[in-house]
GROMACS .gro file of C-alpha atoms in nm:
model
  442
    1MET     CA    1   0.019  -0.029   0.011
    2GLU     CA    2   0.152   0.321  -0.190
    3ASN     CA    3   0.202   0.601   0.232
    4ASN     CA    4  -0.003   0.886   0.126
    5LYS     CA    5   0.177   1.234   0.186
    6LYS     CA    6   0.233   1.372   0.438
    7VAL     CA    7   0.139   1.812   0.527
    8ALA     CA    8   0.237   2.023   0.817
    9PHE     CA    9  -0.002   2.396   0.929
   10TYR     CA   10   0.200   2.721   1.127
   11THR     CA   11  -0.059   2.935   1.083
   12LEU     CA   12   0.044   3.320   1.239
   13GLY     CA   13  -0.212   3.580   1.323
   14CYS     CA   14  -0.562   3.572   1.389
   15LYS     CA   15  -0.833   3.363   1.444
   16LEU     CA   16  -0.951   3.379   1.145
   17ASN     CA   17  -0.656   3.273   0.984
   18PHE     CA   18  -0.697   2.922   1.167
   19SER     CA   19  -1.023   2.911   1.057
   20GLU     CA   20  -0.898   2.914   0.710
   21THR     CA   21  -0.589   2.696   0.816
   22SER     CA   22  -0.825   2.428   0.931
   23THR     CA   23  -1.053   2.484   0.608
   24ILE     CA   24  -0.755   2.404   0.369
   25ALA     CA   25  -0.599   2.108   0.666
   26ARG     CA   26  -0.969   1.953   0.550
   27ASN     CA   27  -0.919   2.003   0.153
   28PHE     CA   28  -0.584   1.865   0.171
   29LYS     CA   29  -0.764   1.554   0.390
   30ASP     CA   30  -1.016   1.529   0.069
   31GLU     CA   31  -0.697   1.501  -0.128
   32GLY     CA   32  -0.511   1.242   0.097
   33PHE     CA   33  -0.294   1.340   0.266
   34ASP     CA   34  -0.203   1.286   0.566
   35ARG     CA   35  -0.194   1.548   0.838
   36VAL     CA   36   0.096   1.588   1.094
   37ASP     CA   37   0.194   1.800   1.300
   38PHE     CA   38   0.448   2.137   1.200
   39GLU     CA   39   0.734   1.956   1.447
   40GLU     CA   40   0.753   1.653   1.215
   41VAL     CA   41   0.917   1.557   0.894
   42ALA     CA   42   0.596   1.641   0.595
   43ASP     CA   43   0.673   1.630   0.248
   44ILE     CA   44   0.466   2.009   0.274
   45TYR     CA   45   0.488   2.273   0.506
   46VAL     CA   46   0.177   2.524   0.471
   47ILE     CA   47   0.270   2.831   0.622
   48ASN     CA   48  -0.032   3.100   0.679
   49THR     CA   49   0.084   3.446   0.701
   50CYS     CA   50  -0.016   3.731   0.900
   51SER     CA   51   0.066   4.154   0.765
   52VAL     CA   52  -0.042   4.335   1.110
   53THR     CA   53   0.248   4.342   1.318
   54GLU     CA   54   0.623   4.424   1.251
   55ASN     CA   55   0.731   4.067   1.364
   56ALA     CA   56   0.489   3.837   1.119
   57ASP     CA   57   0.818   3.913   0.871
   58LYS     CA   58   1.065   3.784   1.080
   59GLN     CA   59   0.879   3.534   1.216
   60PHE     CA   60   0.758   3.405   0.849
   61LYS     CA   61   1.118   3.322   0.733
   62GLN     CA   62   1.218   3.154   1.169
   63ILE     CA   63   0.939   2.962   1.068
   64VAL     CA   64   1.118   2.769   0.678
   65LYS     CA   65   1.360   2.779   0.773
   66LYS     CA   66   1.231   2.535   1.049
   67ALA     CA   67   1.085   2.355   0.776
   68MET     CA   68   1.362   2.327   0.570
   69LYS     CA   69   1.552   2.112   0.897
   70LEU     CA   70   1.249   1.898   0.920
   71ASN     CA   71   1.310   1.838   0.631
   72ASP     CA   72   1.535   2.055   0.297
   73LYS     CA   73   1.353   1.840   0.017
   74ALA     CA   74   1.043   1.942   0.109
   75PHE     CA   75   0.794   2.194  -0.026
   76VAL     CA   76   0.709   2.463   0.141
   77ALA     CA   77   0.386   2.719   0.059
   78ALA     CA   78   0.326   3.036   0.183
   79VAL     CA   79  -0.019   3.164   0.205
   80GLY     CA   80  -0.294   3.451   0.389
   81CYS     CA   81  -0.246   3.823   0.423
   82TYR     CA   82   0.125   3.882   0.324
   83ALA     CA   83   0.119   3.643   0.086
   84GLN     CA   84  -0.144   3.887  -0.046
   85LEU     CA   85   0.076   4.203   0.015
   86LYS     CA   86   0.395   4.105  -0.042
   87PRO     CA   87   0.460   3.748  -0.304
   88GLU     CA   88   0.767   3.874  -0.463
   89GLU     CA   89   0.899   3.944  -0.110
   90LEU     CA   90   0.768   3.587   0.119
   91ALA     CA   91   0.798   3.436  -0.317
   92ALA     CA   92   1.285   3.558  -0.255
   93VAL     CA   93   1.300   3.366   0.086
   94ASP     CA   94   1.545   3.095   0.037
   95GLY     CA   95   1.311   2.728   0.055
   96VAL     CA   96   1.002   2.893  -0.035
   97ASP     CA   97   0.772   2.701  -0.327
   98LEU     CA   98   0.452   2.858  -0.366
   99VAL     CA   99   0.307   3.180  -0.301
  100LEU     CA  100  -0.028   3.177  -0.346
  101GLY     CA  101  -0.263   3.534  -0.249
  102ALA     CA  102  -0.664   3.565  -0.146
  103THR     CA  103  -0.872   3.431  -0.341
  104GLU     CA  104  -0.603   3.105  -0.491
  105LYS     CA  105  -0.464   2.984  -0.019
  106PHE     CA  106  -0.935   2.822  -0.057
  107LYS     CA  107  -0.749   2.559  -0.410
  108ILE     CA  108  -0.376   2.504  -0.209
  109THR     CA  109  -0.418   2.144  -0.425
  110ASP     CA  110  -0.457   2.247  -0.805
  111TYR     CA  111  -0.150   2.429  -0.712
  112LEU     CA  112   0.052   2.149  -0.647
  113ASN     CA  113   0.222   1.970  -0.932
  114ASP     CA  114   0.492   1.771  -0.893
  115LEU     CA  115   0.624   1.889  -0.485
  116SER     CA  116   0.976   1.937  -0.637
  117LYS     CA  117   1.153   2.224  -0.506
  118ASN     CA  118   1.181   2.550  -0.772
  119ASP     CA  119   1.435   2.778  -0.716
  120MET     CA  120   1.224   3.035  -0.700
  121GLY     CA  121   0.898   3.042  -0.565
  122GLU     CA  122   0.591   3.091  -0.772
  123VAL     CA  123   0.369   3.326  -0.713
  124HIS     CA  124  -0.006   3.285  -0.817
  125SER     CA  125  -0.228   3.604  -0.666
  126CYS     CA  126  -0.534   3.774  -0.780
  127GLU     CA  127  -0.564   4.160  -0.774
  128ILE     CA  128  -0.740   4.215  -0.456
  129GLU     CA  129  -0.989   4.290  -0.648
  130GLU     CA  130  -1.076   3.960  -0.794
  131ALA     CA  131  -1.145   3.902  -0.426
  132ASP     CA  132  -1.449   3.840  -0.363
  133PHE     CA  133  -1.671   3.504  -0.344
  134TYR     CA  134  -1.648   3.392  -0.058
  135VAL     CA  135  -1.540   3.072   0.153
  136GLY     CA  136  -1.679   2.908   0.491
  137SER     CA  137  -1.471   2.812   0.683
  138TYR     CA  138  -1.461   2.651   1.149
  139SER     CA  139  -1.164   2.563   1.323
  140ILE     CA  140  -1.209   2.327   1.611
  141GLY     CA  141  -0.896   2.492   1.856
  142ASP     CA  142  -0.899   2.347   2.157
  143ARG     CA  143  -1.175   2.068   2.122
  144THR     CA  144  -1.355   2.307   2.321
  145ARG     CA  145  -1.398   2.561   2.150
  146ALA     CA  146  -1.434   2.665   1.768
  147PHE     CA  147  -1.419   2.962   1.577
  148LEU     CA  148  -1.653   3.040   1.283
  149LYS     CA  149  -1.644   3.227   1.046
  150VAL     CA  150  -1.917   3.441   0.929
  151GLN     CA  151  -1.815   3.783   0.782
  152ASP     CA  152  -1.434   3.876   0.555
  153GLY     CA  153  -1.258   4.168   0.362
  154CYS     CA  154  -1.347   4.500   0.517
  155ASP     CA  155  -1.475   4.836   0.349
  156TYR     CA  156  -1.339   5.052   0.568
  157LYS     CA  157  -1.037   5.307   0.544
  158CYS     CA  158  -0.845   5.311   0.861
  159THR     CA  159  -0.570   5.485   0.779
  160TYR     CA  160  -0.295   5.216   0.920
  161CYS     CA  161  -0.436   4.927   0.826
  162THR     CA  162  -0.372   4.686   0.478
  163ILE     CA  163  -0.622   4.498   0.600
  164PRO     CA  164  -0.834   4.585   0.278
  165LEU     CA  165  -0.570   4.536   0.076
  166ALA     CA  166  -0.497   4.182   0.193
  167ARG     CA  167  -0.816   4.030   0.132
  168GLY     CA  168  -1.088   4.267  -0.018
  169ILE     CA  169  -1.403   4.392   0.060
  170SER     CA  170  -1.622   4.324   0.300
  171ARG     CA  171  -1.849   4.007   0.145
  172SER     CA  172  -2.051   3.738   0.312
  173ASP     CA  173  -2.125   3.341   0.393
  174THR     CA  174  -2.446   3.252   0.357
  175MET     CA  175  -2.682   3.291   0.702
  176GLN     CA  176  -2.730   2.903   0.577
  177ASN     CA  177  -2.435   2.796   0.456
  178VAL     CA  178  -2.356   2.967   0.871
  179LEU     CA  179  -2.620   2.789   1.058
  180GLN     CA  180  -2.470   2.434   0.888
  181ASN     CA  181  -2.159   2.485   0.979
  182ALA     CA  182  -2.316   2.591   1.423
  183ALA     CA  183  -2.463   2.303   1.379
  184GLU     CA  184  -2.191   2.011   1.226
  185ILE     CA  185  -1.931   2.133   1.499
  186SER     CA  186  -2.317   2.096   1.759
  187ALA     CA  187  -2.269   1.768   1.582
  188LYS     CA  188  -1.878   1.666   1.734
  189GLY     CA  189  -1.973   1.788   2.044
  190ILE     CA  190  -1.779   2.154   2.114
  191LYS     CA  191  -1.968   2.398   2.297
  192GLU     CA  192  -1.831   2.731   2.229
  193ILE     CA  193  -1.840   2.896   1.907
  194VAL     CA  194  -1.643   3.201   1.869
  195LEU     CA  195  -1.717   3.378   1.595
  196THR     CA  196  -1.415   3.542   1.363
  197GLY     CA  197  -1.446   3.755   1.046
  198VAL     CA  198  -1.252   4.108   0.993
  199ASN     CA  199  -1.565   4.305   1.058
  200ILE     CA  200  -1.835   4.115   1.137
  201GLY     CA  201  -2.049   4.375   1.261
  202ASP     CA  202  -2.133   4.447   0.853
  203TYR     CA  203  -2.257   4.062   0.831
  204GLY     CA  204  -2.505   3.999   0.563
  205LYS     CA  205  -2.305   4.269   0.348
  206GLY     CA  206  -2.198   4.116   0.014
  207GLU     CA  207  -2.393   3.758   0.124
  208PHE     CA  208  -2.560   3.710  -0.212
  209GLY     CA  209  -2.180   3.783  -0.388
  210ASN     CA  210  -2.287   4.184  -0.414
  211LYS     CA  211  -2.418   4.450  -0.271
  212LYS     CA  212  -2.733   4.346  -0.190
  213HIS     CA  213  -2.841   4.140   0.161
  214GLU     CA  214  -3.094   3.951   0.324
  215HIS     CA  215  -2.975   3.943   0.610
  216THR     CA  216  -2.834   4.172   0.928
  217PHE     CA  217  -2.534   4.089   1.251
  218LEU     CA  218  -2.858   4.089   1.480
  219ASP     CA  219  -3.107   3.889   1.277
  220LEU     CA  220  -2.739   3.625   1.227
  221VAL     CA  221  -2.743   3.677   1.578
  222LYS     CA  222  -3.104   3.563   1.603
  223ALA     CA  223  -3.039   3.268   1.399
  224LEU     CA  224  -2.765   3.098   1.593
  225ASP     CA  225  -2.993   3.132   1.894
  226GLU     CA  226  -3.184   2.938   1.828
  227VAL     CA  227  -2.924   2.657   1.678
  228ASP     CA  228  -2.905   2.298   1.915
  229GLY     CA  229  -2.653   2.124   2.103
  230ILE     CA  230  -2.435   2.451   2.138
  231GLU     CA  231  -2.386   2.551   2.541
  232ARG     CA  232  -2.245   2.851   2.431
  233LEU     CA  233  -2.144   3.198   2.166
  234ARG     CA  234  -1.905   3.426   2.111
  235ILE     CA  235  -1.900   3.748   1.898
  236SER     CA  236  -1.512   3.801   1.924
  237SER     CA  237  -1.411   4.142   1.812
  238ILE     CA  238  -1.712   4.394   1.723
  239GLU     CA  239  -1.627   4.788   1.570
  240PRO     CA  240  -1.911   5.030   1.804
  241ASN     CA  241  -2.033   5.214   1.556
  242LEU     CA  242  -2.172   4.868   1.411
  243LEU     CA  243  -2.284   4.652   1.743
  244LYS     CA  244  -2.602   4.789   1.773
  245ASN     CA  245  -2.810   4.791   2.107
  246GLU     CA  246  -3.036   4.644   2.001
  247THR     CA  247  -2.737   4.359   1.984
  248ILE     CA  248  -2.639   4.433   2.338
  249ASP     CA  249  -3.046   4.411   2.489
  250PHE     CA  250  -3.056   4.026   2.269
  251VAL     CA  251  -2.742   3.891   2.376
  252SER     CA  252  -2.841   3.997   2.753
  253GLN     CA  253  -3.092   3.854   2.736
  254SER     CA  254  -3.008   3.506   2.473
  255ARG     CA  255  -2.977   3.131   2.512
  256THR     CA  256  -2.596   3.143   2.485
  257PHE     CA  257  -2.489   3.403   2.340
  258VAL     CA  258  -2.185   3.490   2.738
  259PRO     CA  259  -2.207   3.829   2.855
  260HIS     CA  260  -1.814   3.943   2.702
  261PHE     CA  261  -1.778   4.185   2.351
  262HIS     CA  262  -1.399   4.277   2.268
  263ILE     CA  263  -1.476   4.640   2.116
  264PRO     CA  264  -1.181   4.824   1.883
  265LEU     CA  265  -1.109   5.175   2.031
  266GLN     CA  266  -0.729   5.216   1.885
  267SER     CA  267  -0.818   5.605   2.031
  268GLY     CA  268  -0.903   5.823   2.353
  269SER     CA  269  -0.873   6.124   2.164
  270ASN     CA  270  -1.121   6.212   1.894
  271GLU     CA  271  -0.838   6.405   1.694
  272ILE     CA  272  -0.612   6.019   1.646
  273LEU     CA  273  -1.027   5.891   1.584
  274LYS     CA  274  -0.999   6.120   1.279
  275LYS     CA  275  -0.670   6.078   1.175
  276MET     CA  276  -0.672   5.752   1.184
  277LYS     CA  277  -1.011   5.709   0.963
  278ARG     CA  278  -1.202   5.551   1.228
  279ARG     CA  279  -1.679   5.566   1.195
  280TYR     CA  280  -1.686   5.675   1.556
  281LEU     CA  281  -1.559   5.952   1.824
  282ARG     CA  282  -1.485   5.852   2.101
  283GLU     CA  283  -1.836   5.967   2.277
  284LEU     CA  284  -2.014   5.653   2.046
  285TYR     CA  285  -1.739   5.414   2.290
  286PHE     CA  286  -1.871   5.576   2.614
  287ASP     CA  287  -2.288   5.519   2.454
  288ARG     CA  288  -2.170   5.157   2.401
  289VAL     CA  289  -1.983   5.083   2.674
  290THR     CA  290  -2.263   5.210   2.999
  291LYS     CA  291  -2.510   5.048   2.749
  292ILE     CA  292  -2.370   4.699   2.819
  293ARG     CA  293  -2.321   4.718   3.145
  294GLU     CA  294  -2.727   4.916   3.184
  295VAL     CA  295  -2.752   4.608   3.087
  296MET     CA  296  -2.527   4.321   3.168
  297PRO     CA  297  -2.323   4.422   3.449
  298HIS     CA  298  -2.146   4.215   3.530
  299ALA     CA  299  -2.045   4.146   3.071
  300CYS     CA  300  -1.656   4.112   3.017
  301ILE     CA  301  -1.596   4.425   2.787
  302GLY     CA  302  -1.232   4.383   2.611
  303VAL     CA  303  -1.109   4.674   2.421
  304ASP     CA  304  -0.810   4.640   2.161
  305VAL     CA  305  -0.587   5.005   2.088
  306ILE     CA  306  -0.265   5.146   1.938
  307VAL     CA  307  -0.049   5.382   2.056
  308GLY     CA  308   0.187   5.515   1.875
  309PHE     CA  309   0.021   5.671   1.599
  310PRO     CA  310   0.177   5.939   1.348
  311GLY     CA  311   0.050   6.273   1.638
  312GLU     CA  312  -0.016   6.126   1.912
  313THR     CA  313   0.105   6.398   2.125
  314ASP     CA  314   0.163   6.331   2.495
  315GLU     CA  315  -0.142   6.527   2.615
  316LEU     CA  316  -0.365   6.301   2.331
  317PHE     CA  317  -0.163   5.953   2.409
  318LEU     CA  318  -0.312   6.087   2.809
  319GLU     CA  319  -0.599   6.154   2.675
  320THR     CA  320  -0.636   5.808   2.556
  321TYR     CA  321  -0.525   5.684   2.921
  322ASN     CA  322  -0.705   5.848   3.140
  323PHE     CA  323  -1.036   5.790   2.929
  324LEU     CA  324  -0.995   5.416   2.933
  325ASN     CA  325  -0.871   5.410   3.282
  326THR     CA  326  -1.181   5.538   3.404
  327LEU     CA  327  -1.390   5.356   3.141
  328ASP     CA  328  -1.601   5.123   3.300
  329ILE     CA  329  -1.419   4.824   3.017
  330SER     CA  330  -1.204   4.435   3.252
  331TYR     CA  331  -0.851   4.425   2.961
  332LEU     CA  332  -0.728   4.570   2.698
  333HIS     CA  333  -0.494   4.534   2.419
  334VAL     CA  334  -0.239   4.671   2.359
  335PHE     CA  335  -0.050   4.772   2.023
  336THR     CA  336   0.216   4.996   1.903
  337TYR     CA  337   0.207   5.151   1.593
  338SER     CA  338   0.378   4.972   1.296
  339GLU     CA  339   0.454   5.194   0.963
  340ARG     CA  340   0.286   4.986   0.686
  341ASP     CA  341   0.389   5.013   0.315
  342ASN     CA  342   0.106   5.110   0.086
  343THR     CA  343  -0.142   5.294   0.391
  344GLU     CA  344  -0.184   5.623   0.426
  345ALA     CA  345  -0.090   5.677   0.776
  346ALA     CA  346   0.317   5.610   0.692
  347ALA     CA  347   0.306   5.881   0.541
  348MET     CA  348   0.165   6.090   0.794
  349ASP     CA  349   0.384   6.379   0.980
  350GLY     CA  350   0.475   6.409   1.408
  351VAL     CA  351   0.620   6.000   1.351
  352VAL     CA  352   0.598   5.889   1.766
  353PRO     CA  353   0.992   5.803   1.799
  354GLY     CA  354   1.047   5.327   1.876
  355ASN     CA  355   1.103   5.450   2.288
  356VAL     CA  356   0.812   5.656   2.345
  357ARG     CA  357   0.585   5.418   2.173
  358ALA     CA  358   0.730   5.153   2.426
  359LYS     CA  359   0.688   5.362   2.691
  360ARG     CA  360   0.277   5.413   2.623
  361SER     CA  361   0.307   5.123   2.514
  362LYS     CA  362   0.486   4.949   2.827
  363MET     CA  363   0.134   5.216   3.079
  364LEU     CA  364  -0.154   5.074   2.848
  365ARG     CA  365  -0.021   4.723   2.904
  366GLY     CA  366   0.015   4.816   3.368
  367LEU     CA  367  -0.327   4.989   3.278
  368SER     CA  368  -0.481   4.658   3.180
  369VAL     CA  369  -0.325   4.474   3.470
  370LYS     CA  370  -0.522   4.696   3.725
  371LYS     CA  371  -0.821   4.751   3.510
  372ARG     CA  372  -0.863   4.276   3.481
  373ARG     CA  373  -0.815   4.257   3.792
  374ALA     CA  374  -1.049   4.499   3.934
  375PHE     CA  375  -1.331   4.305   3.681
  376TYR     CA  376  -1.205   3.962   3.867
  377GLU     CA  377  -1.264   4.139   4.204
  378SER     CA  378  -1.566   4.234   4.104
  379GLN     CA  379  -1.732   3.851   4.027
  380ILE     CA  380  -1.496   3.698   4.338
  381GLY     CA  381  -1.865   3.539   4.493
  382THR     CA  382  -2.102   3.578   4.234
  383ASN     CA  383  -2.217   3.277   4.091
  384ARG     CA  384  -2.122   3.175   3.666
  385THR     CA  385  -2.057   2.917   3.487
  386VAL     CA  386  -1.696   2.788   3.369
  387LEU     CA  387  -1.585   2.528   3.058
  388PHE     CA  388  -1.296   2.388   3.128
  389GLU     CA  389  -0.976   2.311   2.806
  390GLY     CA  390  -0.834   2.006   2.795
  391GLU     CA  391  -0.444   2.119   2.876
  392ASN     CA  392  -0.368   1.986   3.202
  393LYS     CA  393  -0.092   2.331   3.369
  394GLU     CA  394   0.112   2.195   3.653
  395GLY     CA  395  -0.166   1.985   3.768
  396TYR     CA  396  -0.382   2.228   3.789
  397ILE     CA  397  -0.756   2.291   3.490
  398HIS     CA  398  -0.847   2.554   3.405
  399GLY     CA  399  -1.145   2.686   3.184
  400PHE     CA  400  -1.356   3.063   3.107
  401THR     CA  401  -1.663   3.148   3.266
  402GLU     CA  402  -1.955   3.270   3.075
  403ASN     CA  403  -1.803   3.626   3.138
  404TYR     CA  404  -1.468   3.541   3.039
  405VAL     CA  405  -1.310   3.478   3.419
  406LYS     CA  406  -1.019   3.250   3.370
  407VAL     CA  407  -1.030   2.986   3.692
  408LYS     CA  408  -0.838   2.674   3.817
  409THR     CA  409  -0.909   2.380   3.978
  410PRO     CA  410  -0.674   2.133   4.079
  411TRP     CA  411  -0.654   1.847   3.698
  412ASN     CA  412  -0.908   1.601   3.654
  413PRO     CA  413  -0.934   1.445   3.338
  414GLU     CA  414  -1.308   1.395   3.419
  415LEU     CA  415  -1.356   1.754   3.414
  416VAL     CA  416  -1.195   1.765   3.008
  417ASN     CA  417  -1.522   2.019   2.792
  418THR     CA  418  -1.784   2.039   3.059
  419LEU     CA  419  -1.899   2.287   3.156
  420HIS     CA  420  -2.041   2.331   3.568
  421GLU     CA  421  -2.215   2.615   3.770
  422ILE     CA  422  -1.970   2.739   4.025
  423ASN     CA  423  -1.831   3.015   4.258
  424LEU     CA  424  -1.551   3.259   4.249
  425THR     CA  425  -1.380   3.211   4.611
  426LYS     CA  426  -1.087   3.472   4.545
  427ILE     CA  427  -0.809   3.551   4.312
  428ASP     CA  428  -0.481   3.361   4.289
  429GLU     CA  429  -0.120   3.482   4.342
  430ASP     CA  430  -0.054   3.356   3.926
  431GLY     CA  431  -0.429   3.653   3.855
  432SER     CA  432  -0.631   3.368   3.703
  433VAL     CA  433  -0.999   3.325   4.013
  434ARG     CA  434  -1.009   3.030   4.268
  435MET     CA  435  -1.328   2.802   4.250
  436GLU     CA  436  -1.608   2.654   4.462
  437PHE     CA  437  -1.798   2.380   4.236
  438LEU     CA  438  -2.207   2.437   4.296
  439ASN     CA  439  -2.272   2.120   4.193
  440VAL     CA  440  -2.117   1.827   4.458
  441SER     CA  441  -2.181   1.520   4.161
  442VAL     CA  442  -1.787   1.651   4.055
   0.00000   0.00000   0.00000
């Protein structure tokens, strides 16, 4: 019997990339390939790239090197956002044989031919205007939760962002397909689904391959809430201007949607928000947070923020710091601004020196620790539901409550991928929260 060819995958970047890697992996499986770990010897290594951070470029080279060390005859393919933006650059990396852009990555098995190494990486990448069809995907991470892609691309023109250049226009999966994927995930015994996309609040747009659409994000949320077998649904990141009060109200009453929102702010200064071409001002952001707190006082609210954007003076940075400090939020994801080719911001005046960017980033990360601590403290003594994950970390099992408090309890394999009613008792020295079971059967 002939041995099947082996394929290994490495994913850089966001949850959306992880869900797309899973779909690409399923294509390989259908073609008779065996999937192996990236640490193992394989015939093909597929690297799904990201363009959001500076490090993604450096990381890519290291990962190619690692693959070549494992098997110097292996065929190496680069796909994803960075492959769309800088295909020639990736093709020139030693060892890379194939570079596929935004639309080609889902047809990767069509490009493999005889798997012999190329002297120079071969590039197949469409003009990004052609990235207008939608490929649905989902990934199953650690058996307890799955990332379900509902939307791709973005029509916004934020001045710092390359995502529209890398992923094309905003387009959505059909409602029927999303619901079918959700049902498939639930049939696998997975308890939590995280909705992902580039701009998920824009859901509905491009549902029929054009701008005409029948459904909105709220329609999607309502329909998913009806899917049998799913215990929890989480909205990942959603733009503040697209997070409508009706959606917040619905989540507060929902059967499965959890009280956890991640809402990009990017800056607490209106002057900087305008330079970034964001589609809201800080007042709207404040209103959203206030609305969530009104109907879900225990909700977890995460915030994305960028420091060191061109023109961010000390005063304007302090506007952001003070705004976040007084805002009733739960944690921050802090990004240090980095220049990107072909973006408006890269040509702006008022460049902030690297050491100042680093200092501001450190200040906000410190604020995040303080905010998370205060949020956890506010939850001590409350009863919650926890979903346990599958890893034994130094004798403990961890899980997350519906409102995203990280809890730990002594390792017990029977708890993996199960939901339990618990009481939060105290914060441990490692920052996670200790708990007691309310259903004594455990």
